[in-house]
PDB file of C-alpha atoms in Angstrom:
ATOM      1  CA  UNK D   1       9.511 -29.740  -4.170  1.00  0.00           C
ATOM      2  CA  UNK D   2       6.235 -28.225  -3.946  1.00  0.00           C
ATOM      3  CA  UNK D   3       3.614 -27.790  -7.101  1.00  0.00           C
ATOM      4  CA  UNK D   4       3.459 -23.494  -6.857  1.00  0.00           C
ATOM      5  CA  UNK D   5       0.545 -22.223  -6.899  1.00  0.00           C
ATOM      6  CA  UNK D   6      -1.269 -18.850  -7.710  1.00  0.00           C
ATOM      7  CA  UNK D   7      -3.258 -16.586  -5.831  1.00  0.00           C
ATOM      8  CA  UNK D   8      -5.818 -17.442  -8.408  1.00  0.00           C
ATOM      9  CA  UNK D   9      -6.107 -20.686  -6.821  1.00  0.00           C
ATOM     10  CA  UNK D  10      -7.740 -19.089  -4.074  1.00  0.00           C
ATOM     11  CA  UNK D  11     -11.377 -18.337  -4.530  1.00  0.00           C
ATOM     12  CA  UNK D  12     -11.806 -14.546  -4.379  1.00  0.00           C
ATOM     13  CA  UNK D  13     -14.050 -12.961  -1.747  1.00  0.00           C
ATOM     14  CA  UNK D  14     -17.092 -11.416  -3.363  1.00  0.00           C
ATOM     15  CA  UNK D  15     -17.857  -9.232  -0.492  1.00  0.00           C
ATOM     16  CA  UNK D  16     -16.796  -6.648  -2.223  1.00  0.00           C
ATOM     17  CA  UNK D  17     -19.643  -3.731  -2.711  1.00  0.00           C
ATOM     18  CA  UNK D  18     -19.846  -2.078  -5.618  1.00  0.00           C
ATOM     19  CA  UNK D  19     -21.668   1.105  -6.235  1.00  0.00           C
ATOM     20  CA  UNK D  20     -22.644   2.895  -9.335  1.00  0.00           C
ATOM     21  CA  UNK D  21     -21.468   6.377 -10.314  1.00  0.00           C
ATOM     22  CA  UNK D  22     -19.518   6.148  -7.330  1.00  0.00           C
ATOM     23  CA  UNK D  23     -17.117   9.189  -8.279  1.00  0.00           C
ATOM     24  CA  UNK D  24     -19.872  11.761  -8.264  1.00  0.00           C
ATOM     25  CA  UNK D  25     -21.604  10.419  -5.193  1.00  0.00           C
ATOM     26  CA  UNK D  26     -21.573  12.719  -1.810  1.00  0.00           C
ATOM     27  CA  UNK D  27     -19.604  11.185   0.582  1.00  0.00           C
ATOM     28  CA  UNK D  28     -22.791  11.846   3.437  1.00  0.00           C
ATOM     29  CA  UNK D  29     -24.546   9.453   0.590  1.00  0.00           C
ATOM     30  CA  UNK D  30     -21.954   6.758   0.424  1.00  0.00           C
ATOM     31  CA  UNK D  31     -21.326   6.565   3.943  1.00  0.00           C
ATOM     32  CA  UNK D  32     -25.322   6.138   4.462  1.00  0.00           C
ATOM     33  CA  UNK D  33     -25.237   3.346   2.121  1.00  0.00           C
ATOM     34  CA  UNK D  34     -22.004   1.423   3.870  1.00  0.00           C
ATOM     35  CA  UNK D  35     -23.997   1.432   6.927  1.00  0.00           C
ATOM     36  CA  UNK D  36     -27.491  -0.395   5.167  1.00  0.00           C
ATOM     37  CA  UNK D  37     -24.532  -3.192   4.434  1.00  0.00           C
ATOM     38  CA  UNK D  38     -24.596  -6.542   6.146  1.00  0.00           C
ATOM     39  CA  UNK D  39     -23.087  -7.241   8.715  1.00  0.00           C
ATOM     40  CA  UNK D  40     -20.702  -9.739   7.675  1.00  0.00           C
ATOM     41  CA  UNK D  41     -19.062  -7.471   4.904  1.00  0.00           C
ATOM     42  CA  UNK D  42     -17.357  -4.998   8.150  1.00  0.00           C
ATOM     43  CA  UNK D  43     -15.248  -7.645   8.717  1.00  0.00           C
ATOM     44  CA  UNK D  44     -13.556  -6.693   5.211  1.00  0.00           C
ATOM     45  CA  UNK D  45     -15.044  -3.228   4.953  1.00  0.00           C
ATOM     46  CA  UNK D  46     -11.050  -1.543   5.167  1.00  0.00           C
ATOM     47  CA  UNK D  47     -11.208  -0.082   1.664  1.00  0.00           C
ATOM     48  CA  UNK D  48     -14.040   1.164  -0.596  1.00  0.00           C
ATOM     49  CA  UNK D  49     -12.730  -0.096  -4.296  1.00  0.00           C
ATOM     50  CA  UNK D  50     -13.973   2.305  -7.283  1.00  0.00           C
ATOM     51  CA  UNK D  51     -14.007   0.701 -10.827  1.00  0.00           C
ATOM     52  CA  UNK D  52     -14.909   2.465 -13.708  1.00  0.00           C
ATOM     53  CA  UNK D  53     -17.767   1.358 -15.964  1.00  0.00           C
ATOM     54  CA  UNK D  54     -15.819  -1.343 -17.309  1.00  0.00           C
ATOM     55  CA  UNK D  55     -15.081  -2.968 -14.024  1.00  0.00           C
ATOM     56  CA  UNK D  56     -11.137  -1.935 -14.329  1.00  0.00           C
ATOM     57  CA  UNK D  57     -10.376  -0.498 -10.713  1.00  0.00           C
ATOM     58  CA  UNK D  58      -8.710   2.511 -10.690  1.00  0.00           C
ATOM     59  CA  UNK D  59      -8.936   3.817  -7.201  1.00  0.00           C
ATOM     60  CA  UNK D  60      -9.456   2.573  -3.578  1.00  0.00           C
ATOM     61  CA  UNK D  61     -10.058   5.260  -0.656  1.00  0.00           C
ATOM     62  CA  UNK D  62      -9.941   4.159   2.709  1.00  0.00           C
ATOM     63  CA  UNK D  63     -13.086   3.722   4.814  1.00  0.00           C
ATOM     64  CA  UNK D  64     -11.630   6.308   7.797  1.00  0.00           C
ATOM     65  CA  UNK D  65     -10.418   8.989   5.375  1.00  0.00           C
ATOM     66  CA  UNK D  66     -14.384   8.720   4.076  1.00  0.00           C
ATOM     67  CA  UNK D  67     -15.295   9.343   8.020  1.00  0.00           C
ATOM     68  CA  UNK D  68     -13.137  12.083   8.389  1.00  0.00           C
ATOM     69  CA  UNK D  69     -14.155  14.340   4.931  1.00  0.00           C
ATOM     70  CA  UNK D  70     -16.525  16.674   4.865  1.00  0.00           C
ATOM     71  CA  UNK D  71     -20.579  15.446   4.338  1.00  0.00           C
ATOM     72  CA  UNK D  72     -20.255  17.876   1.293  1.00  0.00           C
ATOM     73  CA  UNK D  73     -18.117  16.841  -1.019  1.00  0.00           C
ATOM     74  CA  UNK D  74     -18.022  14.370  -3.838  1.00  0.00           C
ATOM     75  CA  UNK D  75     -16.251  11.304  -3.940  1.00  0.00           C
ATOM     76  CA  UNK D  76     -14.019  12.046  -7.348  1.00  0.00           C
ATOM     77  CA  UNK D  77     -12.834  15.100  -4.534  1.00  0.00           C
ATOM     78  CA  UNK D  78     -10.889  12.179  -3.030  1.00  0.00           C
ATOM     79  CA  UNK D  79      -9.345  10.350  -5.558  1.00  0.00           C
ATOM     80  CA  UNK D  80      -5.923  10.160  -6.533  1.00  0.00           C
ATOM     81  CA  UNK D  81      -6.349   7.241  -8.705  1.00  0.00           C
ATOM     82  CA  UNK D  82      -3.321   5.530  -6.858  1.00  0.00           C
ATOM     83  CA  UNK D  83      -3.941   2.483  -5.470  1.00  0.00           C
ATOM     84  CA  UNK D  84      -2.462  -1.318  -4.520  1.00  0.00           C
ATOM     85  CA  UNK D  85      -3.587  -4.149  -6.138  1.00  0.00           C
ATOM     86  CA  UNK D  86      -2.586  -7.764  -6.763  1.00  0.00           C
ATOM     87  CA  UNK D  87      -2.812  -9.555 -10.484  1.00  0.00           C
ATOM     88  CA  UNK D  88      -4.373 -12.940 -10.080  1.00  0.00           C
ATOM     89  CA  UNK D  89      -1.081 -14.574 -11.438  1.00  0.00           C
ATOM     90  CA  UNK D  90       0.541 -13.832  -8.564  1.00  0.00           C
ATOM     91  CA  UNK D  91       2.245 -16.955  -7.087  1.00  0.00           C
ATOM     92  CA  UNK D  92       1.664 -17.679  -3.539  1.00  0.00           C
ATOM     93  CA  UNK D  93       4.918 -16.892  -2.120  1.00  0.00           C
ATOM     94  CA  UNK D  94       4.814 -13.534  -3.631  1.00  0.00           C
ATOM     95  CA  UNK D  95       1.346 -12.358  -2.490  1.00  0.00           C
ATOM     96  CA  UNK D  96       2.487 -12.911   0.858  1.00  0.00           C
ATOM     97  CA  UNK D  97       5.408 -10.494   0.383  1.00  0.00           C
ATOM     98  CA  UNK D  98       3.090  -7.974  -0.859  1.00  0.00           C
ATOM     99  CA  UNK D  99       1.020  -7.968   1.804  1.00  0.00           C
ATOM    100  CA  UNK D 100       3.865  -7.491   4.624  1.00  0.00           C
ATOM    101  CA  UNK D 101       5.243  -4.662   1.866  1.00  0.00           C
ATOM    102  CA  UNK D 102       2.491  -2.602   2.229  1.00  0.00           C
ATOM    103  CA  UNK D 103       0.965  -3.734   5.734  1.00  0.00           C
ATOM    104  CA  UNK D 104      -2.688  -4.543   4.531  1.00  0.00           C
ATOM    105  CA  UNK D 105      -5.031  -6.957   5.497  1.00  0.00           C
ATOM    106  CA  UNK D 106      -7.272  -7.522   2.497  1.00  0.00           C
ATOM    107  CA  UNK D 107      -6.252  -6.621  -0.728  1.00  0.00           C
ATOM    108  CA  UNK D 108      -8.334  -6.278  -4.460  1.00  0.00           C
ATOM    109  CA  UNK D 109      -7.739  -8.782  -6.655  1.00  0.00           C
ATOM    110  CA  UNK D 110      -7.498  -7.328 -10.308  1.00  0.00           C
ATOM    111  CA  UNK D 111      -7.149  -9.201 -13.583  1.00  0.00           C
ATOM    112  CA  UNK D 112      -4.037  -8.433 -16.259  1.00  0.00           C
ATOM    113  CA  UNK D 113      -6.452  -5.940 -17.606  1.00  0.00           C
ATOM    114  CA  UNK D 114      -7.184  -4.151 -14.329  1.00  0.00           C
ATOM    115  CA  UNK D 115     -10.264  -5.858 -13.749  1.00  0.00           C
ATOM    116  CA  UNK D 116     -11.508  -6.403 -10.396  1.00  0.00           C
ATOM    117  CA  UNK D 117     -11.725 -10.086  -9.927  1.00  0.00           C
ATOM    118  CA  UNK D 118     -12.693  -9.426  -5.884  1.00  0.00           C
ATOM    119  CA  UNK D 119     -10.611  -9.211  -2.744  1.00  0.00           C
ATOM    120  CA  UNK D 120      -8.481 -11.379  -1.333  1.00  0.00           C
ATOM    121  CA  UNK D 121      -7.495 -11.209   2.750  1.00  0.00           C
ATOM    122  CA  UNK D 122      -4.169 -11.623   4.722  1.00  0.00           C
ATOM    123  CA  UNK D 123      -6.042 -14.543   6.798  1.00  0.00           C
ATOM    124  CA  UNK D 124      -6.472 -16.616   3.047  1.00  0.00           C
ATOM    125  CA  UNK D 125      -2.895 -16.297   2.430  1.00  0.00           C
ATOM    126  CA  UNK D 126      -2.273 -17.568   5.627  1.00  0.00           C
ATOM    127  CA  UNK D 127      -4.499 -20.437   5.839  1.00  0.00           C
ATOM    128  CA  UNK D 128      -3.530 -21.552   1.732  1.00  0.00           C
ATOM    129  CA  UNK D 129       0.450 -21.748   2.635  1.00  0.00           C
ATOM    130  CA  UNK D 130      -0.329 -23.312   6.035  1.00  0.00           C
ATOM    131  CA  UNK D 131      -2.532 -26.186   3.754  1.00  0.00           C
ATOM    132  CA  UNK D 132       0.605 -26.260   1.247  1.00  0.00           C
ATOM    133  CA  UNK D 133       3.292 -26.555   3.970  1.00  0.00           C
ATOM    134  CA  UNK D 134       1.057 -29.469   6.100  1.00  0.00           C
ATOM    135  CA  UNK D 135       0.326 -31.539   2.865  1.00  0.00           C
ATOM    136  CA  UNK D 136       4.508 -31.621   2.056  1.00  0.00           C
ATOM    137  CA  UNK D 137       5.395 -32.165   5.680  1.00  0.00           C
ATOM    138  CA  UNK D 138       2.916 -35.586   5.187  1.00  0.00           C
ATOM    139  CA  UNK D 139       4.317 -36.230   1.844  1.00  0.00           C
ATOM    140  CA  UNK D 140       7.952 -36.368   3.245  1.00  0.00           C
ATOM    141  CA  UNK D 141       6.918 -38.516   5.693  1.00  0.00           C
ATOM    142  CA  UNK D 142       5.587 -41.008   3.235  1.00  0.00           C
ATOM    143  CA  UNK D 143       1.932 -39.862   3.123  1.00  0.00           C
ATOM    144  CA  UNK D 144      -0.278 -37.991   1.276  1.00  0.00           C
ATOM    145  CA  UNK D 145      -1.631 -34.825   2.663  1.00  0.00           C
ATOM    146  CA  UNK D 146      -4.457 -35.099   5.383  1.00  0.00           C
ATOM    147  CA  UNK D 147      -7.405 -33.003   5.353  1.00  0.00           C
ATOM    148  CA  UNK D 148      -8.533 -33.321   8.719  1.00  0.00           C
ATOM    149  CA  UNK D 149      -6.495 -33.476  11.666  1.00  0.00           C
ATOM    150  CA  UNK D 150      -4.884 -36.672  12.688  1.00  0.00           C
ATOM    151  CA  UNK D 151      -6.824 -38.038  15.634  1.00  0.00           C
ATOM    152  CA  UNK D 152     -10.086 -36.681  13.277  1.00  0.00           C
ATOM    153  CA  UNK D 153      -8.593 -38.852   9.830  1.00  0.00           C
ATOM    154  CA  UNK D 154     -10.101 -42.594  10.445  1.00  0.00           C
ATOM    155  CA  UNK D 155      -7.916 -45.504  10.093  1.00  0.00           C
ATOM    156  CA  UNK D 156      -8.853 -46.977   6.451  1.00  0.00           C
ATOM    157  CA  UNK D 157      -8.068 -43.201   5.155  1.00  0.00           C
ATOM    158  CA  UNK D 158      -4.967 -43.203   7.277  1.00  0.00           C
ATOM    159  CA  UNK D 159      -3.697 -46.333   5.995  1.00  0.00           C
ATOM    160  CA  UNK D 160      -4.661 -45.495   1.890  1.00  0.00           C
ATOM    161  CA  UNK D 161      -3.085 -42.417   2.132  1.00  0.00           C
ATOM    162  CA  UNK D 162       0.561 -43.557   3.471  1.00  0.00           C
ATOM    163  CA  UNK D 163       0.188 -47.028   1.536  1.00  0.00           C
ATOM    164  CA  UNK D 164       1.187 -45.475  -2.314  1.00  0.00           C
ATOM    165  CA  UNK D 165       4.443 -43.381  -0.926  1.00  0.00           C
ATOM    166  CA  UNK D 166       5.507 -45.885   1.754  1.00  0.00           C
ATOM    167  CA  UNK D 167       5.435 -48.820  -1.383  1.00  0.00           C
ATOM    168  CA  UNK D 168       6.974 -46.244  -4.030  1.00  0.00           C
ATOM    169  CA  UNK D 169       9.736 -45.221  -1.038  1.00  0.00           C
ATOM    170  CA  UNK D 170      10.559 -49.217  -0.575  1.00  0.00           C
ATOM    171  CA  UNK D 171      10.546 -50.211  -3.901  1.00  0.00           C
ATOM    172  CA  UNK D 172      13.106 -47.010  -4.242  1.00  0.00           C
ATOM    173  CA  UNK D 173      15.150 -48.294  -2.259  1.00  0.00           C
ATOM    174  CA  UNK D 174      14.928 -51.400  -2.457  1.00  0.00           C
ATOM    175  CA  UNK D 175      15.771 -50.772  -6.189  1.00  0.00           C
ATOM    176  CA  UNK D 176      18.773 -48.359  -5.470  1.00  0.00           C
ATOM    177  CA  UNK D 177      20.379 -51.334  -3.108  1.00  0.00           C
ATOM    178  CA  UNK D 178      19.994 -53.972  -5.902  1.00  0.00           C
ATOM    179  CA  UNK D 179      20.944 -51.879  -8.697  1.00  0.00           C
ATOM    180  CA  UNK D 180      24.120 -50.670  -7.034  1.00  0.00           C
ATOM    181  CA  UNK D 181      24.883 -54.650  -5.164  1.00  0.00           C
ATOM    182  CA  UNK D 182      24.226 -56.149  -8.867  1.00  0.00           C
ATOM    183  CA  UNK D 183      26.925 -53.482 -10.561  1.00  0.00           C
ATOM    184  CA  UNK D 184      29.375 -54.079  -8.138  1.00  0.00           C
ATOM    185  CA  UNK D 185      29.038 -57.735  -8.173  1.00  0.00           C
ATOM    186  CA  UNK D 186      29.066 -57.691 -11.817  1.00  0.00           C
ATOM    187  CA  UNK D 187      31.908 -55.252 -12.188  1.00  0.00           C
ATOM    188  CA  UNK D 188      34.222 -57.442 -10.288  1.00  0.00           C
ATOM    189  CA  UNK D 189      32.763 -60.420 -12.858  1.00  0.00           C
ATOM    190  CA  UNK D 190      33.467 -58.846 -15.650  1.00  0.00           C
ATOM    191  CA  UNK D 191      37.022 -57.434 -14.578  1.00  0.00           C
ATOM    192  CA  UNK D 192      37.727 -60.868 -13.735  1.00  0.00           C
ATOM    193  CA  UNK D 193      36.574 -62.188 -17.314  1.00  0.00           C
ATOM    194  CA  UNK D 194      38.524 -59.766 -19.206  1.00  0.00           C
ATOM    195  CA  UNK D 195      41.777 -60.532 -17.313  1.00  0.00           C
ATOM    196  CA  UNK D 196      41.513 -63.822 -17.605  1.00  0.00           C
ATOM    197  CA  UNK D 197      41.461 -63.541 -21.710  1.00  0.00           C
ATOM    198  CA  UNK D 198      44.027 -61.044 -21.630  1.00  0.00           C
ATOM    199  CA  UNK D 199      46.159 -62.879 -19.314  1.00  0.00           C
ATOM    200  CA  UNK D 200      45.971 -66.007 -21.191  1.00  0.00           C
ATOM    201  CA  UNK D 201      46.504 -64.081 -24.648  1.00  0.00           C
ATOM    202  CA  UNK D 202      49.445 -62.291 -23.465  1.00  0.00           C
ATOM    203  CA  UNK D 203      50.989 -65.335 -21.406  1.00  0.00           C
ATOM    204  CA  UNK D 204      50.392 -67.387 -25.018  1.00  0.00           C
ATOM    205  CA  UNK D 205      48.651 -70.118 -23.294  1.00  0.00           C
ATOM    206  CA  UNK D 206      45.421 -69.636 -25.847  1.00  0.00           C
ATOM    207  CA  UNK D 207      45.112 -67.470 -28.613  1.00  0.00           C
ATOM    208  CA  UNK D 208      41.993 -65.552 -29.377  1.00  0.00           C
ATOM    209  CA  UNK D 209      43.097 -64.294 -32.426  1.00  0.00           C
ATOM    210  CA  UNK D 210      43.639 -60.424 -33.673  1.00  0.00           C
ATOM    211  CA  UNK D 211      39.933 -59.638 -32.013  1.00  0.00           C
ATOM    212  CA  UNK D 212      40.783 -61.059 -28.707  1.00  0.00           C
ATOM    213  CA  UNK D 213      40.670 -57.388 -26.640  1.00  0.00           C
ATOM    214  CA  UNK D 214      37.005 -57.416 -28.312  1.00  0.00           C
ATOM    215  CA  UNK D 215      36.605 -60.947 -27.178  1.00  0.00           C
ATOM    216  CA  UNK D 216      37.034 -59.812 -23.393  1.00  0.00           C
ATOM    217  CA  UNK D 217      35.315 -56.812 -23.890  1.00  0.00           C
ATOM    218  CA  UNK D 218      32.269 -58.829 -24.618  1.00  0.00           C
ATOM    219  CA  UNK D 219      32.740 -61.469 -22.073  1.00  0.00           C
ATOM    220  CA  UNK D 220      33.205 -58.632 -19.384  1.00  0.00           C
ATOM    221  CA  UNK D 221      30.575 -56.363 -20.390  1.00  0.00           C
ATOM    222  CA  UNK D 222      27.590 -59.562 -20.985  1.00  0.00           C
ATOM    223  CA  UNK D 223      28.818 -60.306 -17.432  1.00  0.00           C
ATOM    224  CA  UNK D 224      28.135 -57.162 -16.107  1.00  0.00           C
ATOM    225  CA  UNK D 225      24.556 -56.697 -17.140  1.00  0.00           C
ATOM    226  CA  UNK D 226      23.524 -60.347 -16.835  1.00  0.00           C
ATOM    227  CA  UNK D 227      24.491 -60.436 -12.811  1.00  0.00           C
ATOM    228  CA  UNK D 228      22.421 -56.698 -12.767  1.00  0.00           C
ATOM    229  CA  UNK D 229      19.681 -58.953 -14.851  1.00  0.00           C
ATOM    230  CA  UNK D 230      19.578 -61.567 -12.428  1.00  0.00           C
ATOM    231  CA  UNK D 231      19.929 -59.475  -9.155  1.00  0.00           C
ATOM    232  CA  UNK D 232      16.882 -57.117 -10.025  1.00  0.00           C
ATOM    233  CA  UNK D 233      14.952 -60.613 -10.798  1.00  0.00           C
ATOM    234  CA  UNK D 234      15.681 -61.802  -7.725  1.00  0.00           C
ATOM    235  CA  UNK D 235      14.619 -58.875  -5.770  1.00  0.00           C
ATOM    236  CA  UNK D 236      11.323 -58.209  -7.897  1.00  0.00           C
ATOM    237  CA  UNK D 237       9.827 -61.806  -8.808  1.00  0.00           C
ATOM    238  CA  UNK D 238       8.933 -62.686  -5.094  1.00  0.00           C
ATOM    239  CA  UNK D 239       6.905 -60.097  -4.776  1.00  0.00           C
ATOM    240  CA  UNK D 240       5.263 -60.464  -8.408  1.00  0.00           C
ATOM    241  CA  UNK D 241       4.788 -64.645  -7.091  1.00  0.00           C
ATOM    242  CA  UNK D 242       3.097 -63.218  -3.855  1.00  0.00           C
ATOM    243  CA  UNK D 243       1.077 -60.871  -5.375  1.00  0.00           C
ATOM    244  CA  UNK D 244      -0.587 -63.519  -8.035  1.00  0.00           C
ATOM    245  CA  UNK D 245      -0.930 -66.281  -4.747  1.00  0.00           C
ATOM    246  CA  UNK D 246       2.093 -68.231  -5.521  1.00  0.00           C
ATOM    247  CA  UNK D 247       4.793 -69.537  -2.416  1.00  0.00           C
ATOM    248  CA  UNK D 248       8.153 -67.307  -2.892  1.00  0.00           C
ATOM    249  CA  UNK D 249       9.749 -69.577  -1.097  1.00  0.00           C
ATOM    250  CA  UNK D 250       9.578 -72.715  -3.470  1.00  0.00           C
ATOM    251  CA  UNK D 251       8.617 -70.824  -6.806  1.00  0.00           C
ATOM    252  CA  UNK D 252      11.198 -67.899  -6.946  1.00  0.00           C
ATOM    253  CA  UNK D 253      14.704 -70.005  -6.509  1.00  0.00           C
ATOM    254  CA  UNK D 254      14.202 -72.330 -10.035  1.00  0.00           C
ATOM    255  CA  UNK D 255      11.992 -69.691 -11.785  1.00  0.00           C
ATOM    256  CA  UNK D 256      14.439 -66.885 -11.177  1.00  0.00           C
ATOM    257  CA  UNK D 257      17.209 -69.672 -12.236  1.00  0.00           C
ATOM    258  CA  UNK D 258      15.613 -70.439 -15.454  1.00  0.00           C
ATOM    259  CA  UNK D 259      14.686 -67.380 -16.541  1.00  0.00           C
ATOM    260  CA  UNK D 260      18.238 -65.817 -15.534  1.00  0.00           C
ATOM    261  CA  UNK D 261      19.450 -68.705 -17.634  1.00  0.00           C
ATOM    262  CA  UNK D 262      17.647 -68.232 -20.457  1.00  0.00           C
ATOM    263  CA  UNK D 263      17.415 -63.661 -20.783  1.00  0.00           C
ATOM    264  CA  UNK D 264      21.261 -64.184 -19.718  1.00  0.00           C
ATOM    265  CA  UNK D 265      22.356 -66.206 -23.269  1.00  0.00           C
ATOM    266  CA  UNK D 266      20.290 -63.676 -24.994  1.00  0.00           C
ATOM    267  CA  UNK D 267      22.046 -60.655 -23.568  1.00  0.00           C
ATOM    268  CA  UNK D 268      25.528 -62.166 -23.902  1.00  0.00           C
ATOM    269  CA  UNK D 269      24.235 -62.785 -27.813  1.00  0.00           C
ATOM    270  CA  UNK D 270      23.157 -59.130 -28.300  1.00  0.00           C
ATOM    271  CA  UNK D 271      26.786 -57.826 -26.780  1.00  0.00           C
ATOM    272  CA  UNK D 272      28.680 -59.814 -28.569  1.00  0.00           C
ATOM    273  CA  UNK D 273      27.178 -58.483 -31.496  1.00  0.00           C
ATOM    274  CA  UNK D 274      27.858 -55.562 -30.720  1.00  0.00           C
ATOM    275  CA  UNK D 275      31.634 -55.762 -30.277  1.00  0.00           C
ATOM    276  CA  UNK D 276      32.140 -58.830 -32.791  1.00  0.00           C
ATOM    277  CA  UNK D 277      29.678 -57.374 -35.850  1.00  0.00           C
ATOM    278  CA  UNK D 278      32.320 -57.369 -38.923  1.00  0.00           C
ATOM    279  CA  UNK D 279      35.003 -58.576 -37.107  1.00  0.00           C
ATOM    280  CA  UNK D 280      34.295 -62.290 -36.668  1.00  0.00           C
ATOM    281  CA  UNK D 281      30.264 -62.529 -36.641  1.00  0.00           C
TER     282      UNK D 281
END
């Protein structure tokens, strides 16, 4: 599942003009000022944005309804004060709804408090889920996200990148196969340990004593968790020997042995006192 993100994640565009007094500006004026503008602002030049002189944005008048006014008449003659804006919390998915909702191509950015933050354009939205989308297609593949395309990514970053999730996705399942091999295995141990003190006990051919169902509850149980013990050993401790420069194949078998040996008494210990505290420990 994907982080979500904001549209304030997105750095606004700034090509936003602003113009003082706006309101109570002629529109022959205003128009005569939007053509001095640079060039590169008409690619975003769809809405002229009014703030008032605290920078809140209450009105946005659209750059053909300017063309088609009369010369004569003020600005404020225009406004309705009714415009679309979105809050910089917006999450991703949501801006992109807006957008289709009201068919717009750039929109203002405002603050909680109305101010305008900048403008924001269809094309961004685009181009930010696009990034999002790419960089979780890679990680389900094993691999973090690229940045460049993939002939254009050289090998070294190729190979960092897919090295973290391709070890963390082995060592998962790896992990998940030894976990659920070493409680089965030590399941049908322990079953087999209990039974065999019940049997006996109920066949009289030993007696355990008035404790003797908490006598095979230990011995089944300690079974259990020492055969998990010694299966997630075996699966982790060749690795560890390679890793340090050690041969797996002659270190692993009596070092995995011993130690299973060894953490194995002190787990069926701890169990037992478990079950056996005040009865006979």
């Amino acid at each position: 599942m994907y982080q979500e993100k904001y549209l304030n994640h997105i750095k606004p565009d700034n090509r936003t003009r602003l113009f003082e007094n706006l309101p109570d500006r002629f529109i022959k004026n205003v128009i005569n000022l939007l053509n001095n503008e640079e060039k590169e602002k008409a690619e975003t030049l769809n809405f002229l944005y009014i703030v008032d002189d605290a920078n809140r944005l209450i009105d946005d008048l659209k750059i053909g309804e300017l063309l088609m006014a009369e010369p004569s008449i003020k600005i404020a003659d225009l406004m309705d004060y009714h415009f679309n804006a979105i809050v910089a919390t917006t999450p991703m998915e949501e801006t992109f709804d807006i957008f289709d909702k009201y068919d717009r191509s750039t929109l203002p950015i405002v603050t909680e408090n109305g101010m305008l933050v900048g403008i924001v354009t269809f094309d961004d939205i685009i181009d930010e889920i696009t990034d999002r989308d790419t960089e979780d297609i890679h990680k389900f593949g094993g691999s973090e996200g690229l940045y460049l395309s993939y002939t254009q990514t050289p090998l070294l970053s190729l190979m960092r990148k897919r090295a973290g999730w391709l070890i963390i996705l082995f060592f998962g399942n790896v992990m998940k196969k030894e976990l659920l091999t070493g409680f089965m295995l030590g399941t049908i141990l322990g079953a087999v340990g209990f039974l065999r003190i019940l049997f006996w006990q109920q066949m009289n051919l030993y007696d355990y004593g008035e404790y003797w169902i908490f006598i095979g509850l230990t011995v089944g149980v300690s079974l259990i968790f020492i055969v998990l013990w010694g299966t997630l050993l075996g699966s982790l401790i060749p690795f560890i020997l390679r890793t340090i420069g050690l041969d797996p194949a002659t270190a692993s078998a009596s070092f995995v042995g011993t130690l299973v040996d060894v953490t194995g008494i002190i787990i069926y210990f701890v169990i037992a006192a478990l079950f056996l505290a005040d009865k006979l420990l």
